[in-house]
């Protein structure tokens, strides 16, 4: 039976309102970033250009702002200038003519009056006459769109200071002054901008490969889709099948058991067949699973789909971890894994908020979104990525002379330090799995927190990772990884255990904040430790066992939490999760005291 037109119209209006809200938030977010960056750059130029340096031909140019000095001098100034000019021309198409306030020069309609106007026609600068030759003061007009152009101006000045031969200016420009209220307001942003500029400088210095950024973009797309449905999956299954929490959580146990088996197989497959196509097939199968899940009506159907996804998930995860270790050298892996987490959590910030809104209308559309994101990422990997599997000595044919490559888990299991690390990490993952799987059901059942409101909790986690992961990583990388892991496990335990003390949305939100701080500390450090522990020809197996920890935790944690809920009381779930986190911290401390200088440095069999 078809729906009535008014209901369809309301659905379309709801979707349009949700899309409009998301776009408005993103626009405001990027406007704030541009505003902060522009104020910071201009403040630096004011401070550093009071005594202008001279170029080779004696002309004066502004000093290089520190946040721009990180750009390698080898970059072509001509190419960078052309890029800035093209962007400026596109932006000026939307500028009204009255914004251009030039004094002392006439500007034809085509915008070719004066060298500055040839660079940025209609950029909104006022030239004050009466100043000495070679010295003109520029006043920036107050307009929101001009923030981008002001940043481009400073970028252009940097190009001139590095490459005077690229100049198109007929007169040197070396002094910029802002109005006093703008300069004062800049002081509020300097601490944050210092962290951002430091991160950008480090990012330029890393020079990560293009395939890394392909994985970065694909992770963002797929995570937006998957996180639209995963936080609400238990609510959907419980309501759809009208089953108790313990039975519904059993689906996750089935998923995790299949993932456990698949993880053992994934390592040798990826070390033998390569990373690329295994990852692509895994993503496409997962997308198909979400599509079929929107049509499932019975418990056996959900069981089959959970088996399918449980078998496919580890193939992508292990392949991605191995590909990351192949692409990045040891000294860049901490930053690389941190950036991938940033991409993942940007998706998690957008996905649950959009998914909670869409799920309140229809879960079917949320499943479609999840399937679309995974399929897009799978196609990107299939058609744009290259294979990164290291080749043994003698080329690919040498693989035939190494029958142990398809096994080899005995070597990993005999690595006692690595296995001790995995044991401690499993308890941390137990704590996290309870939080992520059961908090939504607990909050809605006992405190009436709706899906739309609960979506703000995982979004908070994601935003904290987006804004604070890089600074925290820059801080924690200075220390031995084992005490850092112990601190992260302790924060996990405190965050999960404090849920039992909460009595509403804000209490649960605060608990997520505490756990997220532990996540910022622990997860990139653990990924880097696991990757650094693996020889090049056994990365698939090592990362397979590392990824296995989540399958073990996701299989035990929710079911154990369900039993604690049914046998004792709902608060017992969180006390148990908190104890798991604290116990993991104690294991990391014990491991650290036994091996105070534990720094994995394996010898690869492949040069």
XYZ file of C-alpha atoms in Angstrom:
607
model
C 0.000 0.000 0.000
C 1.501 3.317 -1.103
C 1.887 6.210 1.252
C -0.298 9.274 1.038
C 1.268 12.329 -0.667
C 1.314 14.436 2.532
C 3.468 11.830 4.303
C 5.906 11.732 1.378
C 6.067 15.492 1.358
C 6.809 15.572 5.081
C 9.574 13.004 4.625
C 11.190 15.094 1.878
C 10.959 18.216 4.035
C 12.534 16.407 7.002
C 15.417 15.214 4.834
C 15.950 18.681 3.354
C 15.937 20.247 6.811
C 18.509 17.736 8.031
C 20.765 18.313 5.023
C 20.423 22.080 5.433
C 21.353 21.864 9.112
C 24.428 19.730 8.402
C 25.589 22.054 5.607
C 25.105 25.140 7.759
C 27.212 23.610 10.525
C 29.964 22.673 8.073
C 29.947 26.149 6.506
C 30.182 27.783 9.916
C 32.996 25.415 10.888
C 35.095 26.259 7.817
C 34.353 29.967 8.132
C 35.697 29.883 11.670
C 38.823 28.058 10.518
C 39.437 30.615 7.761
C 38.860 33.473 10.202
C 41.319 32.110 12.753
C 43.957 31.358 10.114
C 43.645 34.781 8.509
C 43.931 36.652 11.800
C 46.916 34.591 12.844
C 48.780 35.077 9.571
C 48.238 38.821 9.521
C 49.311 39.158 13.147
C 52.541 37.345 12.333
C 53.182 39.543 9.303
C 52.654 42.702 11.369
C 55.114 41.438 13.945
C 57.782 40.287 11.496
C 57.728 42.951 8.767
C 58.712 46.001 10.808
C 62.288 45.579 9.500
C 61.798 44.159 6.032
C 64.515 41.936 4.584
C 65.930 42.563 1.166
C 65.866 40.234 -1.770
C 68.778 39.546 -4.067
C 68.076 42.564 -6.232
C 67.754 44.905 -3.233
C 63.960 45.102 -3.207
C 62.167 44.809 0.108
C 59.854 41.927 0.834
C 58.061 40.770 3.979
C 59.562 38.160 6.244
C 58.210 34.641 6.022
C 55.517 33.793 8.617
C 56.590 30.686 10.594
C 53.410 28.814 9.728
C 54.211 29.266 6.007
C 57.956 28.752 6.279
C 57.352 25.009 6.579
C 56.363 24.818 2.908
C 59.447 23.413 1.124
C 61.370 25.916 -0.961
C 61.544 23.314 -3.718
C 57.881 23.895 -4.509
C 57.428 25.931 -7.662
C 56.490 29.501 -6.760
C 55.084 30.044 -10.239
C 52.757 27.063 -9.842
C 51.657 28.144 -6.374
C 51.038 31.701 -7.551
C 48.980 30.516 -10.509
C 46.892 28.356 -8.181
C 46.250 31.327 -5.882
C 45.329 33.543 -8.826
C 42.869 31.021 -10.269
C 41.191 30.580 -6.904
C 41.014 34.334 -6.419
C 39.430 34.878 -9.834
C 36.738 32.314 -9.063
C 36.011 33.883 -5.713
C 35.756 37.403 -7.116
C 32.927 36.398 -9.428
C 30.565 36.708 -6.446
C 31.862 40.110 -5.284
C 29.783 43.208 -5.762
C 31.634 46.077 -7.527
C 31.068 48.466 -4.618
C 33.331 46.358 -2.409
C 36.320 47.545 -4.419
C 37.455 50.830 -2.863
C 40.598 51.989 -4.645
C 41.793 55.524 -4.066
C 44.181 57.128 -6.497
C 43.788 54.550 -9.245
C 41.054 54.026 -11.790
C 39.890 50.483 -12.328
C 38.338 49.479 -15.674
C 35.368 47.076 -15.632
C 37.652 44.225 -16.551
C 39.618 44.699 -13.351
C 43.048 45.395 -14.892
C 43.961 48.689 -13.222
C 47.228 48.383 -11.325
C 49.375 45.347 -10.759
C 47.539 44.433 -7.594
C 44.250 44.467 -9.403
C 45.671 42.184 -12.088
C 46.416 39.687 -9.336
C 43.131 39.947 -7.419
C 40.502 41.917 -9.339
C 38.016 43.291 -6.837
C 39.798 41.999 -3.760
C 38.445 44.767 -1.509
C 41.610 46.630 -0.489
C 41.881 50.382 0.024
C 45.110 52.090 -1.099
C 45.737 55.220 0.959
C 47.509 57.907 -1.137
C 50.022 60.423 0.143
C 52.524 57.874 1.390
C 56.186 57.757 0.283
C 57.103 55.872 -2.867
C 57.497 52.188 -2.095
C 55.344 52.410 1.002
C 51.577 52.111 0.986
C 49.334 51.125 3.847
C 46.554 48.670 3.226
C 43.302 48.620 5.162
C 41.287 45.444 4.935
C 37.573 45.942 4.560
C 35.312 44.134 7.015
C 33.595 41.458 5.018
C 33.277 37.748 5.672
C 34.308 36.693 2.171
C 37.505 38.707 2.283
C 39.012 36.424 4.917
C 39.944 33.903 2.249
C 41.448 36.552 -0.015
C 43.474 38.096 2.803
C 45.004 34.698 3.456
C 45.805 34.414 -0.256
C 47.504 37.813 -0.127
C 49.804 36.654 2.645
C 50.440 33.450 0.715
C 51.367 35.526 -2.338
C 53.735 37.631 -0.250
C 55.429 34.473 0.967
C 55.946 33.390 -2.635
C 57.561 36.734 -3.380
C 59.854 36.532 -0.379
C 61.048 33.091 -1.490
C 61.092 33.719 -5.247
C 61.398 37.430 -6.173
C 61.566 36.524 -9.868
C 57.902 35.508 -9.669
C 56.841 39.032 -8.709
C 54.164 40.870 -10.665
C 54.171 43.939 -8.417
C 55.637 47.164 -9.763
C 56.256 48.557 -6.265
C 57.438 46.755 -3.136
C 54.847 46.169 -0.459
C 56.253 45.397 2.951
C 53.941 46.743 5.627
C 50.477 45.623 6.632
C 48.464 47.110 9.473
C 45.159 45.972 10.906
C 42.667 47.988 12.823
C 43.292 47.849 16.591
C 40.183 45.836 17.443
C 41.199 43.099 15.019
C 44.703 42.940 16.458
C 43.311 42.661 19.987
C 40.896 39.939 19.025
C 43.759 37.993 17.472
C 45.290 37.430 20.906
C 42.374 35.191 21.810
C 43.170 32.823 18.948
C 46.969 32.701 19.118
C 47.291 29.609 21.401
C 44.951 27.547 19.229
C 46.507 28.850 16.031
C 49.966 27.998 17.304
C 48.933 24.349 17.648
C 47.320 24.400 14.199
C 50.366 25.989 12.561
C 52.676 23.503 14.305
C 50.540 20.634 13.020
C 50.578 22.055 9.475
C 54.351 22.445 9.614
C 54.738 18.829 10.727
C 52.332 17.736 8.013
C 54.345 19.482 5.301
C 57.536 17.947 6.652
C 56.071 14.428 6.567
C 55.353 14.457 2.811
C 53.036 11.457 3.034
C 52.426 9.483 -0.194
C 49.389 10.097 -2.376
C 47.939 6.661 -1.644
C 47.832 7.536 2.035
C 45.540 10.465 1.225
C 43.400 8.166 -0.927
C 42.924 5.939 2.120
C 42.298 9.043 4.229
C 39.470 10.203 1.933
C 38.021 6.713 1.558
C 38.017 6.199 5.315
C 36.046 9.416 5.715
C 33.405 8.417 3.160
C 32.930 4.874 4.443
C 32.855 5.881 8.108
C 30.151 8.462 7.503
C 28.028 5.720 5.983
C 28.736 2.956 8.504
C 28.360 5.169 11.582
C 24.891 6.207 10.449
C 23.590 2.792 11.517
C 26.084 1.000 13.783
C 25.408 2.977 17.036
C 21.687 2.247 16.684
C 21.896 -1.352 15.472
C 20.947 -2.931 18.821
C 17.955 -0.596 19.156
C 16.856 -1.503 15.620
C 17.185 -5.263 16.159
C 15.513 -5.184 19.592
C 12.518 -3.254 18.269
C 12.294 -5.147 14.981
C 12.434 -8.633 16.547
C 10.963 -7.784 19.995
C 13.658 -9.766 21.795
C 15.439 -9.166 25.125
C 18.801 -7.436 25.247
C 20.793 -10.618 25.892
C 19.424 -12.310 22.747
C 19.970 -9.214 20.601
C 23.529 -8.819 21.892
C 24.107 -12.434 20.877
C 24.108 -11.249 17.259
C 27.221 -9.232 18.011
C 28.776 -12.310 19.563
C 28.096 -14.251 16.359
C 29.601 -11.392 14.367
C 32.679 -11.361 16.584
C 33.189 -15.141 16.486
C 33.134 -15.035 12.687
C 35.521 -12.093 12.794
C 37.760 -14.055 15.129
C 38.012 -16.937 12.669
C 38.371 -14.599 9.700
C 41.156 -12.642 11.388
C 43.320 -15.759 11.626
C 42.791 -16.412 7.929
C 43.153 -12.760 6.895
C 46.795 -12.397 7.917
C 48.232 -15.195 5.729
C 45.895 -14.287 2.840
C 47.028 -10.665 2.865
C 50.701 -11.607 3.211
C 50.292 -14.057 0.325
C 47.886 -12.384 -2.130
C 48.408 -8.717 -1.347
C 46.447 -5.919 0.270
C 44.542 -4.090 -2.457
C 41.959 -6.545 -3.787
C 41.335 -8.170 -0.423
C 40.455 -4.733 0.998
C 38.217 -3.867 -1.963
C 36.265 -7.146 -1.799
C 35.819 -6.779 1.958
C 34.343 -3.284 1.595
C 31.959 -4.313 -1.182
C 30.728 -7.347 0.787
C 30.129 -5.183 3.844
C 28.128 -2.713 1.766
C 25.996 -5.567 0.426
C 25.441 -6.782 4.001
C 24.047 -3.422 5.118
C 21.798 -3.296 2.065
C 20.337 -6.734 2.827
C 20.006 -5.924 6.528
C 17.441 -3.250 5.694
C 15.196 -6.054 4.350
C 15.794 -8.659 7.074
C 12.681 -9.681 9.004
C 13.708 -12.729 11.062
C 16.383 -13.656 13.558
C 18.018 -16.271 11.237
C 18.314 -13.608 8.529
C 20.163 -11.286 10.910
C 22.376 -14.199 11.968
C 23.395 -14.890 8.353
C 24.133 -11.217 7.703
C 26.179 -10.932 10.886
C 28.189 -13.975 9.786
C 28.772 -12.360 6.371
C 29.930 -9.058 7.823
C 31.950 -10.724 10.557
C 33.885 -12.688 7.949
C 34.480 -9.658 5.697
C 35.369 -6.987 8.268
C 38.806 -8.314 9.332
C 39.941 -8.598 5.719
C 39.718 -4.838 5.265
C 41.027 -3.928 8.709
C 44.100 -6.162 8.527
C 44.781 -5.131 4.932
C 44.532 -1.429 5.757
C 46.868 -1.740 8.742
C 49.395 -3.679 6.670
C 49.155 -1.220 3.773
C 49.720 1.694 6.162
C 52.835 0.007 7.546
C 54.040 -0.646 3.970
C 53.495 2.950 2.870
C 54.968 4.781 5.869
C 58.445 4.471 7.371
C 58.781 3.895 11.106
C 59.316 7.555 11.990
C 56.079 8.622 10.254
C 53.719 5.919 11.482
C 52.509 7.669 14.631
C 51.396 10.696 12.619
C 49.981 8.472 9.872
C 47.819 6.427 12.225
C 46.747 9.624 13.996
C 45.624 11.159 10.710
C 43.674 8.032 9.800
C 41.953 8.205 13.174
C 41.184 11.840 12.491
C 39.535 10.891 9.195
C 37.621 8.079 10.871
C 36.334 10.349 13.604
C 35.314 13.141 11.268
C 33.073 10.499 9.718
C 31.867 9.407 13.139
C 31.090 13.040 13.993
C 28.894 13.423 10.930
C 27.457 9.894 10.687
C 25.661 9.415 14.039
C 24.192 12.914 13.979
C 22.802 12.346 10.493
C 21.954 8.716 11.274
C 20.038 9.589 14.437
C 17.952 12.085 12.487
C 17.357 9.702 9.574
C 16.695 6.703 11.857
C 13.989 8.666 13.657
C 12.235 8.809 10.267
C 13.215 5.459 8.750
C 16.038 3.015 9.465
C 15.887 1.921 5.841
C 17.513 5.125 4.588
C 20.255 4.813 7.215
C 21.116 1.340 5.895
C 21.229 2.708 2.350
C 23.666 5.413 3.479
C 25.934 2.849 5.139
C 25.974 0.650 2.033
C 26.716 3.604 -0.253
C 29.709 4.794 1.764
C 31.324 1.353 1.881
C 30.790 0.695 -1.825
C 32.345 4.046 -2.786
C 35.436 3.341 -0.699
C 35.735 -0.154 -2.158
C 35.674 1.237 -5.693
C 38.309 3.847 -4.820
C 40.636 1.133 -3.531
C 39.966 -1.126 -6.525
C 40.627 1.455 -9.245
C 43.011 4.012 -7.730
C 45.212 2.202 -5.188
C 48.393 0.296 -5.986
C 49.582 -2.922 -4.399
C 52.087 -2.413 -1.545
C 52.969 -6.020 -0.680
C 56.768 -6.169 -0.117
C 58.515 -8.560 -2.475
C 61.035 -11.045 -1.033
C 64.579 -11.358 -2.313
C 64.485 -12.839 -5.806
C 61.151 -11.294 -6.778
C 57.642 -12.760 -6.694
C 58.882 -16.179 -7.737
C 60.686 -16.499 -4.434
C 57.324 -16.823 -2.718
C 57.048 -20.334 -4.110
C 60.139 -21.301 -2.166
C 58.622 -20.118 1.131
C 55.789 -22.520 2.043
C 55.750 -21.220 5.616
C 54.331 -17.872 4.455
C 50.764 -19.196 4.596
C 51.223 -20.244 8.191
C 53.716 -18.567 10.427
C 51.498 -17.791 13.426
C 53.851 -19.828 15.605
C 56.469 -17.103 15.250
C 53.963 -14.462 16.371
C 52.704 -16.524 19.303
C 56.271 -17.054 20.500
C 56.822 -13.291 20.578
C 56.173 -12.966 24.326
C 56.370 -9.143 24.576
C 53.896 -8.744 21.736
C 51.477 -11.301 23.190
C 51.639 -9.593 26.598
C 50.813 -6.311 24.904
C 47.825 -7.912 23.150
C 46.524 -9.424 26.392
C 46.509 -6.051 28.125
C 44.979 -4.372 25.084
C 42.102 -6.884 24.992
C 40.910 -5.720 28.413
C 40.904 -2.124 27.209
C 38.862 -3.166 24.186
C 36.425 -5.016 26.457
C 35.777 -1.768 28.269
C 35.314 0.129 24.998
C 32.987 -2.484 23.452
C 30.636 -2.301 26.431
C 30.526 1.479 26.144
C 29.888 1.627 22.415
C 27.379 -1.220 22.138
C 25.288 -0.989 25.311
C 25.244 2.712 26.206
C 22.589 3.608 23.620
C 20.220 0.877 24.856
C 20.915 1.684 28.528
C 20.349 5.420 28.012
C 17.080 4.961 26.117
C 15.633 2.181 28.285
C 16.338 3.657 31.713
C 16.562 7.412 31.088
C 14.565 8.030 27.896
C 17.483 9.373 25.828
C 16.275 9.288 22.215
C 18.345 8.250 19.209
C 18.549 11.836 17.994
C 19.889 13.074 21.334
C 22.187 10.096 21.832
C 23.792 10.814 18.454
C 25.467 13.813 20.084
C 27.495 11.521 22.384
C 29.471 9.666 19.669
C 29.702 12.953 17.779
C 31.441 14.473 20.832
C 33.903 11.598 20.783
C 34.589 12.177 17.106
C 35.009 15.941 17.421
C 37.452 15.530 20.290
C 39.540 13.201 18.144
C 39.387 15.621 15.212
C 40.563 18.632 17.204
C 42.842 17.073 19.819
C 44.300 13.865 18.363
C 47.292 15.507 16.692
C 48.335 17.682 19.684
C 47.956 14.714 22.050
C 49.983 12.500 19.710
C 52.737 15.110 19.474
C 52.891 15.060 23.271
C 52.696 11.309 23.906
C 55.207 10.292 21.232
C 58.004 11.708 23.410
C 57.530 9.004 26.036
C 57.947 5.259 26.302
C 54.801 3.689 24.769
C 54.040 1.343 27.678
C 53.321 3.972 30.386
C 51.327 5.900 27.778
C 49.238 2.778 27.152
C 48.770 2.334 30.905
C 47.472 5.896 31.229
C 45.052 5.312 28.358
C 43.721 2.100 29.930
C 43.182 3.862 33.255
C 41.183 6.641 31.580
C 39.106 4.034 29.743
C 38.235 2.394 33.050
C 37.323 5.677 34.733
C 35.180 6.798 31.804
C 33.217 3.563 31.465
C 32.827 3.052 35.211
C 31.484 6.578 35.710
C 28.437 5.778 33.541
C 26.975 3.982 36.583
C 27.001 7.319 38.429
C 25.234 9.235 35.644
C 21.530 9.934 35.663
C 20.869 11.466 32.282
C 22.285 12.701 29.012
C 24.921 15.038 30.478
C 26.277 12.400 32.832
C 26.716 9.966 29.944
C 28.241 12.742 27.849
C 30.837 13.471 30.566
C 31.710 9.770 30.789
C 32.287 9.673 27.039
C 34.586 12.704 27.316
C 36.753 10.924 29.912
C 36.894 7.733 27.844
C 37.739 9.722 24.715
C 40.757 11.269 26.439
C 41.957 7.732 27.075
C 41.287 6.893 23.440
C 43.366 9.861 22.273
C 46.265 8.614 24.367
C 46.006 4.877 23.744
C 44.842 4.030 20.229
C 47.533 5.647 17.994
C 50.229 4.480 20.397
C 48.948 0.895 20.312
C 48.667 0.845 16.501
C 52.202 2.145 16.130
C 53.547 -0.318 18.707
C 51.927 -3.228 16.857
C 53.189 -2.076 13.444
C 56.720 -1.496 14.726
C 56.779 -4.947 16.313
C 56.143 -6.721 13.002
C 58.783 -7.792 10.458
C 57.989 -6.594 6.942
C 57.126 -10.071 5.642
C 54.806 -10.860 8.590
C 52.898 -7.604 8.958
C 49.659 -9.224 7.917
C 49.867 -11.802 10.710
C 50.938 -9.325 13.382
C 48.264 -6.795 12.443
C 45.762 -9.641 12.129
C 46.249 -10.584 15.776
C 46.161 -6.921 16.733
C 42.815 -6.486 14.974
C 41.651 -9.712 16.568
C 41.557 -7.997 19.964
C 38.456 -6.039 18.967
C 36.679 -9.189 17.777
C 37.422 -10.930 21.055
C 36.298 -7.902 23.043
C 33.175 -7.297 20.960
C 32.222 -10.956 21.312
C 32.646 -11.100 25.094
C 31.928 -7.558 26.274
C 28.295 -6.974 25.202
C 27.189 -10.464 26.237
C 28.929 -10.147 29.608
C 27.277 -6.760 30.029
C 23.904 -8.271 29.176
C 24.366 -10.992 31.800
C 25.397 -8.424 34.420
C 22.272 -6.448 33.549
C 19.968 -9.481 33.794
C 21.524 -11.108 36.881
C 22.378 -8.078 39.009
C 21.320 -4.576 37.944
C 21.958 -2.188 35.030
C 24.721 -0.331 36.888
C 26.735 -3.565 37.145
C 27.435 -3.294 33.398
C 29.534 -0.185 33.913
C 31.294 -1.325 37.053
C 32.441 -4.412 35.152
C 33.613 -2.327 32.193
C 35.486 0.038 34.484
C 37.303 -2.838 36.173
C 38.413 -4.144 32.762
C 40.008 -0.800 31.912
C 41.783 -0.510 35.267
C 43.050 -4.092 35.009
C 44.484 -3.366 31.550
C 46.339 -0.362 32.986
C 47.857 -2.592 35.671
C 48.985 -5.104 33.028
C 50.670 -2.366 30.998
C 52.443 -1.104 34.128
C 53.608 -4.636 34.958
C 54.875 -5.080 31.393
C 56.678 -1.729 31.572
C 58.377 -2.535 34.876
C 59.623 -5.826 33.473
C 60.819 -4.210 30.231
C 61.448 -0.517 30.963
C 63.136 0.066 27.617
C 60.653 -1.887 25.507
C 60.958 -0.496 22.025
C 59.977 -2.928 19.279
C 62.579 -3.054 16.561
C 62.116 -6.312 14.629
C 64.494 -7.496 11.970
C 62.720 -8.074 8.709
C 63.418 -11.044 6.523
C 62.926 -8.792 3.504
C 65.542 -6.059 2.938
